[in-house]
XYZ file of C-alpha atoms in Angstrom:
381
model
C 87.215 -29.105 -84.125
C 90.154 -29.323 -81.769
C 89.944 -29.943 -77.691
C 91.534 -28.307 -74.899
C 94.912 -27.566 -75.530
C 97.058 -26.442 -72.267
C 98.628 -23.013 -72.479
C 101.941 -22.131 -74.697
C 103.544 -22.042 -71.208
C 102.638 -24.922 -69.571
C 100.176 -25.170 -67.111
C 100.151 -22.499 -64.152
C 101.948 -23.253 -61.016
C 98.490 -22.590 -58.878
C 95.766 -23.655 -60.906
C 92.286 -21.962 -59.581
C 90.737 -23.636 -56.697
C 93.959 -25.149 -55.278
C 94.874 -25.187 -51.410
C 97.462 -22.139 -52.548
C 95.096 -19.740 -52.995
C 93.619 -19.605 -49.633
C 96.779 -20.305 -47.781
C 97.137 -16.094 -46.733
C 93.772 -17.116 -44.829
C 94.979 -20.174 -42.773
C 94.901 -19.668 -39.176
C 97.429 -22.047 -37.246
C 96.744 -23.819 -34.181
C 98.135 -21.808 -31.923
C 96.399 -18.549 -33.029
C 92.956 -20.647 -32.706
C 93.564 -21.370 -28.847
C 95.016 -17.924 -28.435
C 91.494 -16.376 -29.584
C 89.201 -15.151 -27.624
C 85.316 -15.500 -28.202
C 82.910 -12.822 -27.011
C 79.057 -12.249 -27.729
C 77.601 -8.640 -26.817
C 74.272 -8.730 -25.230
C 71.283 -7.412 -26.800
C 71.502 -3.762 -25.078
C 75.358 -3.804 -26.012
C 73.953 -4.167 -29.549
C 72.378 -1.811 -29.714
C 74.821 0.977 -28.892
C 73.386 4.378 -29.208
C 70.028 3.665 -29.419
C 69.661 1.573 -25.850
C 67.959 4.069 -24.285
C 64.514 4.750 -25.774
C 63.051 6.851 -22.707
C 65.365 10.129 -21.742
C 66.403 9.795 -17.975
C 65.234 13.266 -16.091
C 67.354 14.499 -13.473
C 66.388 13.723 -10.106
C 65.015 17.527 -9.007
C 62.816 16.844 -12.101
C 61.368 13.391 -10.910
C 60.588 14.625 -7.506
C 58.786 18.115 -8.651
C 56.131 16.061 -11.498
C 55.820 13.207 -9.007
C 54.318 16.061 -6.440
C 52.455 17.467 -9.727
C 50.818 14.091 -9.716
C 49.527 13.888 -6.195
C 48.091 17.003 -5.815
C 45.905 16.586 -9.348
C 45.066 12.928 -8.218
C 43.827 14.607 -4.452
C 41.768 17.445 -6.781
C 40.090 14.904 -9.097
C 38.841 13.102 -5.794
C 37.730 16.110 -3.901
C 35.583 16.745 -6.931
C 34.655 14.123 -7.224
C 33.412 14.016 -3.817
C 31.677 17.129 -4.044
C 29.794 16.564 -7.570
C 28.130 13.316 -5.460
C 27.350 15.601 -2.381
C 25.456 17.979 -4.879
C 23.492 15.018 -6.630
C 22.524 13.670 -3.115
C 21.404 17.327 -1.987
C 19.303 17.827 -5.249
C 17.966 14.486 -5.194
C 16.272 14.754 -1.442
C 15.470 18.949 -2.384
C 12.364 19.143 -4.301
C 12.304 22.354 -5.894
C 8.402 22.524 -4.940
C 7.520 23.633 -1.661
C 6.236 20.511 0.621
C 2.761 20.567 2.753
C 2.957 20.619 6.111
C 2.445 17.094 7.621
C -1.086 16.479 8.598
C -1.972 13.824 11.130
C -5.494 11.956 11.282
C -7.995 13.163 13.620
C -9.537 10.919 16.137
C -12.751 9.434 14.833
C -16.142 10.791 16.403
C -18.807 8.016 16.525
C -22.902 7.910 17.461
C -24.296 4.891 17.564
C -28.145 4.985 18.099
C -30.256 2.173 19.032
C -33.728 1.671 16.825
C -36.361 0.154 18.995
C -39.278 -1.687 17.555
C -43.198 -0.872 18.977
C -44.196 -4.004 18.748
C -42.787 -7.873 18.310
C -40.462 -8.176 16.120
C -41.849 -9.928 12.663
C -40.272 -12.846 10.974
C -40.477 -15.124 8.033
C -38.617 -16.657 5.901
C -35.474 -14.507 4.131
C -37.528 -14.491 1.194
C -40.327 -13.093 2.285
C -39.433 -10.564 4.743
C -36.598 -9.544 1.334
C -39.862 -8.708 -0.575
C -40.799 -6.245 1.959
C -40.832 -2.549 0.526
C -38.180 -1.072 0.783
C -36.068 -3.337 1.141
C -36.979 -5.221 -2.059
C -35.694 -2.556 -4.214
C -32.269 -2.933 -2.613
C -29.566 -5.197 -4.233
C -27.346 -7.611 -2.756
C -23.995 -7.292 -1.578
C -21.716 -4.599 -2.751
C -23.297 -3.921 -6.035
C -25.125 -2.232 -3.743
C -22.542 -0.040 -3.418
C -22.296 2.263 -6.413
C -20.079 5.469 -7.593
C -21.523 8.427 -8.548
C -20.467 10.347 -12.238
C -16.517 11.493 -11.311
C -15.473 15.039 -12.529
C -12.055 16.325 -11.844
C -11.939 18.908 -8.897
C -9.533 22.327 -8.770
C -6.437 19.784 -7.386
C -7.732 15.992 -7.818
C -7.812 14.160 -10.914
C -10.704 11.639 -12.287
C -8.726 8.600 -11.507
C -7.296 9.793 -7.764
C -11.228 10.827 -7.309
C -11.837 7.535 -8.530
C -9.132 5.819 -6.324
C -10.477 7.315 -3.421
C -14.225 6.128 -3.766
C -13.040 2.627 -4.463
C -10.937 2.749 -1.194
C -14.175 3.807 0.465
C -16.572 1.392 -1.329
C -13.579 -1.631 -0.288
C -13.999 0.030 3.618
C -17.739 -0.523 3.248
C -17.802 -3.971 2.240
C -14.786 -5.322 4.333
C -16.362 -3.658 7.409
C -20.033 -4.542 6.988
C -21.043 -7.474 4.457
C -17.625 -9.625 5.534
C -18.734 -12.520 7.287
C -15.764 -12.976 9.315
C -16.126 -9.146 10.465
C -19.582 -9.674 11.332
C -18.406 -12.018 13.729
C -16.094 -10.338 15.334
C -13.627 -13.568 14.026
C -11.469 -11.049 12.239
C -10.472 -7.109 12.324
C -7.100 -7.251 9.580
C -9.276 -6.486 6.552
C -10.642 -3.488 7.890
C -7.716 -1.802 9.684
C -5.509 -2.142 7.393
C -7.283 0.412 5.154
C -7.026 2.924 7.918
C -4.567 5.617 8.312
C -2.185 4.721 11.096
C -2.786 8.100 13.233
C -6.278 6.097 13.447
C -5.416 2.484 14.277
C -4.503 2.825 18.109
C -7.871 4.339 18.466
C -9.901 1.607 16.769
C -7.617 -1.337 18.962
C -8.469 0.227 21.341
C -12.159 0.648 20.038
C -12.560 -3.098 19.688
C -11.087 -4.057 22.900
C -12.492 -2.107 25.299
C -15.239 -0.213 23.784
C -17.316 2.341 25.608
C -19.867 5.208 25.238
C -18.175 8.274 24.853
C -18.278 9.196 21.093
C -15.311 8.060 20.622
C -14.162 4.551 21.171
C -17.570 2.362 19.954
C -16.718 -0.625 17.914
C -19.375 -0.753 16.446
C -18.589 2.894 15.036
C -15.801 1.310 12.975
C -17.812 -1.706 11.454
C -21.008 -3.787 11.720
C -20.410 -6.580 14.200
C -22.464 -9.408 16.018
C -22.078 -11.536 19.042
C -21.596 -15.047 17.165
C -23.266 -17.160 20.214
C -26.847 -15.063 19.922
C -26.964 -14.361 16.458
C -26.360 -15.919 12.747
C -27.111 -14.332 9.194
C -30.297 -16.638 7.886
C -29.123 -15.461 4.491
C -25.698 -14.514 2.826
C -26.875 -12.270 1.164
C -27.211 -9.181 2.390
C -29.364 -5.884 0.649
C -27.780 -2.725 0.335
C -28.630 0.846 -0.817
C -26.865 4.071 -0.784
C -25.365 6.805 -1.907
C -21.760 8.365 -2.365
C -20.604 11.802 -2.765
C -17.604 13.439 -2.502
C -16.092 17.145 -2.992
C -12.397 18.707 -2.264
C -12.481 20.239 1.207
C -9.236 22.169 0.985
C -6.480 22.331 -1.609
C -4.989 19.194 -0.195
C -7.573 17.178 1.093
C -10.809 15.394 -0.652
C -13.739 14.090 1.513
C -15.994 11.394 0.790
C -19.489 10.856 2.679
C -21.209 7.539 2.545
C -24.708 7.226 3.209
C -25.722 3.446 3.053
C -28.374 1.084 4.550
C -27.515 -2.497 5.006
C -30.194 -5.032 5.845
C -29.437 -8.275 7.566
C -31.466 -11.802 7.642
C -31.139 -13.187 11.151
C -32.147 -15.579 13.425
C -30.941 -17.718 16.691
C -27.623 -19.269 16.961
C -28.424 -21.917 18.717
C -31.472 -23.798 18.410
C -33.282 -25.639 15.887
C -33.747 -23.492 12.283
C -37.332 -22.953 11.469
C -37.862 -21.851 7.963
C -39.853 -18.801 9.081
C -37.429 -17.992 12.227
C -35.499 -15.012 10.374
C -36.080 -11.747 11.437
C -34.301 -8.654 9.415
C -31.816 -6.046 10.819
C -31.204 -2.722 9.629
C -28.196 -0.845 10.180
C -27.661 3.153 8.371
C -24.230 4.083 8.284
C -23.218 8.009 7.481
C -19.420 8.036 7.190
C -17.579 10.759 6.396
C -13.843 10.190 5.345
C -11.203 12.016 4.252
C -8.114 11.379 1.808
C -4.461 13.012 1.297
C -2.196 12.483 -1.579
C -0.443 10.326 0.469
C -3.591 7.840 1.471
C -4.802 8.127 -1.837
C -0.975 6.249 -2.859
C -1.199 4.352 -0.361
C -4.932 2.917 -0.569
C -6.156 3.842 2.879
C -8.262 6.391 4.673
C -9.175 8.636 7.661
C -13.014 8.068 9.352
C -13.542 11.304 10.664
C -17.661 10.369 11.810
C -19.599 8.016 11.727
C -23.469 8.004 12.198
C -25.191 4.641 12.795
C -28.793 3.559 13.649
C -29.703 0.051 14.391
C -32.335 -1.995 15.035
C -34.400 -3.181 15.987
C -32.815 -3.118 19.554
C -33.911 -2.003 22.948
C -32.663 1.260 23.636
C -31.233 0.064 27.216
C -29.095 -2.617 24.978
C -25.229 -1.581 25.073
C -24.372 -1.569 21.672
C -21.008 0.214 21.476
C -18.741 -3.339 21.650
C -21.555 -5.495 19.346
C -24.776 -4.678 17.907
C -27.568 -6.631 20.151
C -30.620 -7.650 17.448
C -33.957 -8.753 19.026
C -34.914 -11.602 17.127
C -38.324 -12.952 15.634
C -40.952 -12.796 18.288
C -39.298 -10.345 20.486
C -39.883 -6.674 21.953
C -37.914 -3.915 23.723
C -37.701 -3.680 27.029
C -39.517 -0.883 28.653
C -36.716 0.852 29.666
C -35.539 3.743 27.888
C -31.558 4.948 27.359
C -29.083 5.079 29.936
C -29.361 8.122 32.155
C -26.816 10.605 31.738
C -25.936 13.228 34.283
C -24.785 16.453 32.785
C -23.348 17.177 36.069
C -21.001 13.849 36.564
C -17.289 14.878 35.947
C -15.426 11.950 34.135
C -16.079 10.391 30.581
C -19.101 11.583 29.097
C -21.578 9.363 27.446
C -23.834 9.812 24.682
C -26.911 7.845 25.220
C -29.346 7.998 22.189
C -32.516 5.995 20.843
C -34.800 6.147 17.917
C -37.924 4.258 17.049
C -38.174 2.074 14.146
C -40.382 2.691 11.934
C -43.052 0.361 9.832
C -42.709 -1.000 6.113
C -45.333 -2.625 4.338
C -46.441 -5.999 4.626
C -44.497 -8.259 2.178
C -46.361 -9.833 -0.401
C -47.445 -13.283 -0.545
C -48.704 -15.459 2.400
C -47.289 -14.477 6.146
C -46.822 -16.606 8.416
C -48.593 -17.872 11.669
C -48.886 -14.561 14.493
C -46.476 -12.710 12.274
C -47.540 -9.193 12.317
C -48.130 -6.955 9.001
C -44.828 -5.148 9.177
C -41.519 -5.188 9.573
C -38.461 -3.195 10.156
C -37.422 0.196 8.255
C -33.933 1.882 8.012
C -33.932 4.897 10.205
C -36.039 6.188 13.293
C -39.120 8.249 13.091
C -36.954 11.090 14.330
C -33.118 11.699 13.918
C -31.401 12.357 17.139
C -28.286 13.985 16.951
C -25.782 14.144 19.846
């Protein structure tokens, strides 16, 4: 095995890789200064394809910029009009709307009961056992609905609505204590319609005789510094009945007897010093869609008798008991002249009729009977 031999020759002049070989390639010194460097920018680059977006001549521009406005005006204008329509269908109701109907004043009677004799007392207890008062129950379950069946344009549960509103009116107005003191007035006008609440402020503060502004025509009250209830609890009986009295408009009567315990406010508290009160209300109210939302009502009358009281006794601010012991005063109702111009005045009295005597013992010079709910006859105005 031989080695590298060199060729027959002699070895080249410019063997590969020597400086000869790239010496056509050489720049000189001078060429090197006299060069000059330049870098094109990106967009230069680029060349022909700088310009993504074509450039529109300027008549073009101005015509599509106009184009613009005009749709961006259109699509506000409707805009505008599509929330004019909403607001117009939205206040519109496509059913016809019932005339508005505004509360009629209330019409009151109040009619004083007078006793013929002294008034009995006893003990609450006692004169409670009495007939027929002892069949009554306390308080408002007194106060009781009758079956509910839907009329031609009120359901079972506004029927319903409405006698609850009543039955609250009833005990708000005559088994709250506070009312029966004349302390408070907010529970029960607050459940009237508003057409209706001038009339009973001004009922309350300056009540008078003319079958239309009596207090005591709006709820059962007492003068606090004569009178105090012996017992809380007070007996109740009655009825309620309703029925639709036009297409939009159901009425509700109320027929109820409350029966009071009294006795002196000042003095000392004998166990026998109570003496029972009876008061009948008849109300008649009346309801609208809108009360029956709402939770109020309209009085329209209301009948009362109470007593025992004298029949002179002015009973249209408070009621004006006569207590254990006590008897009317001889004089009958206020006179009334049919021929007096001014406000007229409805002056009314009953007589109270006897109950049974209570069972169990009586007390010392109490007489065998006591008060009833309603007069021997019914005076009307």
């Amino acid at each position: 095995m031989t080695g590298r031999s060199e060729p027959p020759d002699g070895p080249p002049e410019n063997p590969a890789g020597g400086e000869d070989e790239y010496r056509s390639l050489v720049f000189d010194e001078s060429f090197v200064q006299a060069a000059r460097m330049q870098e094109y920018s990106a967009q230069e680059r680029m060349g022909e394809h700088a310009r993504a977006v074509r450039t529109l001549p300027e008549a073009q521009v101005t015509v599509r910029s106009g184009g613009g406005s005009r749709a961006a005006i259109a699509l506000v204008v409707l805009i505008a009009l599509a929330f004019a329509v909403a607001v117009y269908i939205g206040f519109r109701s496509p059913y016809p709307q019932p005339a508005v109907r505004r509360a009629e004043p209330l019409r009151t009677t109040v009619v004083p009961l007078a006793p013929r004799g002294a008034v009995p007392g006893g003990s609450p207890e006692r004169l409670y056992r009495t007939e027929p008062v002892s069949g009554f129950r306390s308080g408002a379950a007194g106060i009781n609905f009758p079956a509910v069946e839907r009329t031609q344009n009120f359901s079972d549960s506004q029927i319903t609505a409405a006698l609850a509103t009543v039955k609250d009116y009833l005990v708000e107005s005559s088994l709250n204590p506070d009312v029966l003191t004349g302390s408070v007035r907010r529970p029960v006008e607050h459940l009237l319609d508003p057409d209706q609440r001038a009339q009973f402020e001004q009922s309350l503060s300056s009540p008078a005789d003319d079958g239309s502004h009596a207090a005591t025509g709006w709820l059962v009250r007492f003068d606090p510094e004569q009178v105090e209830l012996a017992d809380p609890r007070i007996r109740v009986h009655g009825t309620l009945r309703y029925e639709e009295e036009a297409a939009g408009a159901l009425g509700v009567v109320s027929d109820h007897t409350f029966t009071y315990a009294l006795r002196p406010a000042d003095g000392p508290h004998r166990e026998d010093g109570a003496s029972l009160f009876t008061v009948r209300r008849e109300l008649h109210f009346r309801f609208d869609r809108e009360d029956l939302r709402l939770h109020r009502l309209e009085v329209r009358t209301a009948y009362i008798q109470a007593g025992p009281q004298s029949c002179s006794a002015d009973a249209t601010g408070m009621l004006r008991p006569l207590l254990a012991g006590e008897r009317a005063d001889a004089r009958g109702p206020a006179a009334t002249d049919p021929y007096a111009t001014g406000r007229p005045t409805a002056a009314l009295c009953g007589t109270l009729g006897a109950v049974s005597s209570p069972t169990g013992p009586t007390s010392p010079g109490s007489p065998p009977q006591g008060p009833q709910a309603g007069p021997t006859s019914r005076p009307r105005p």
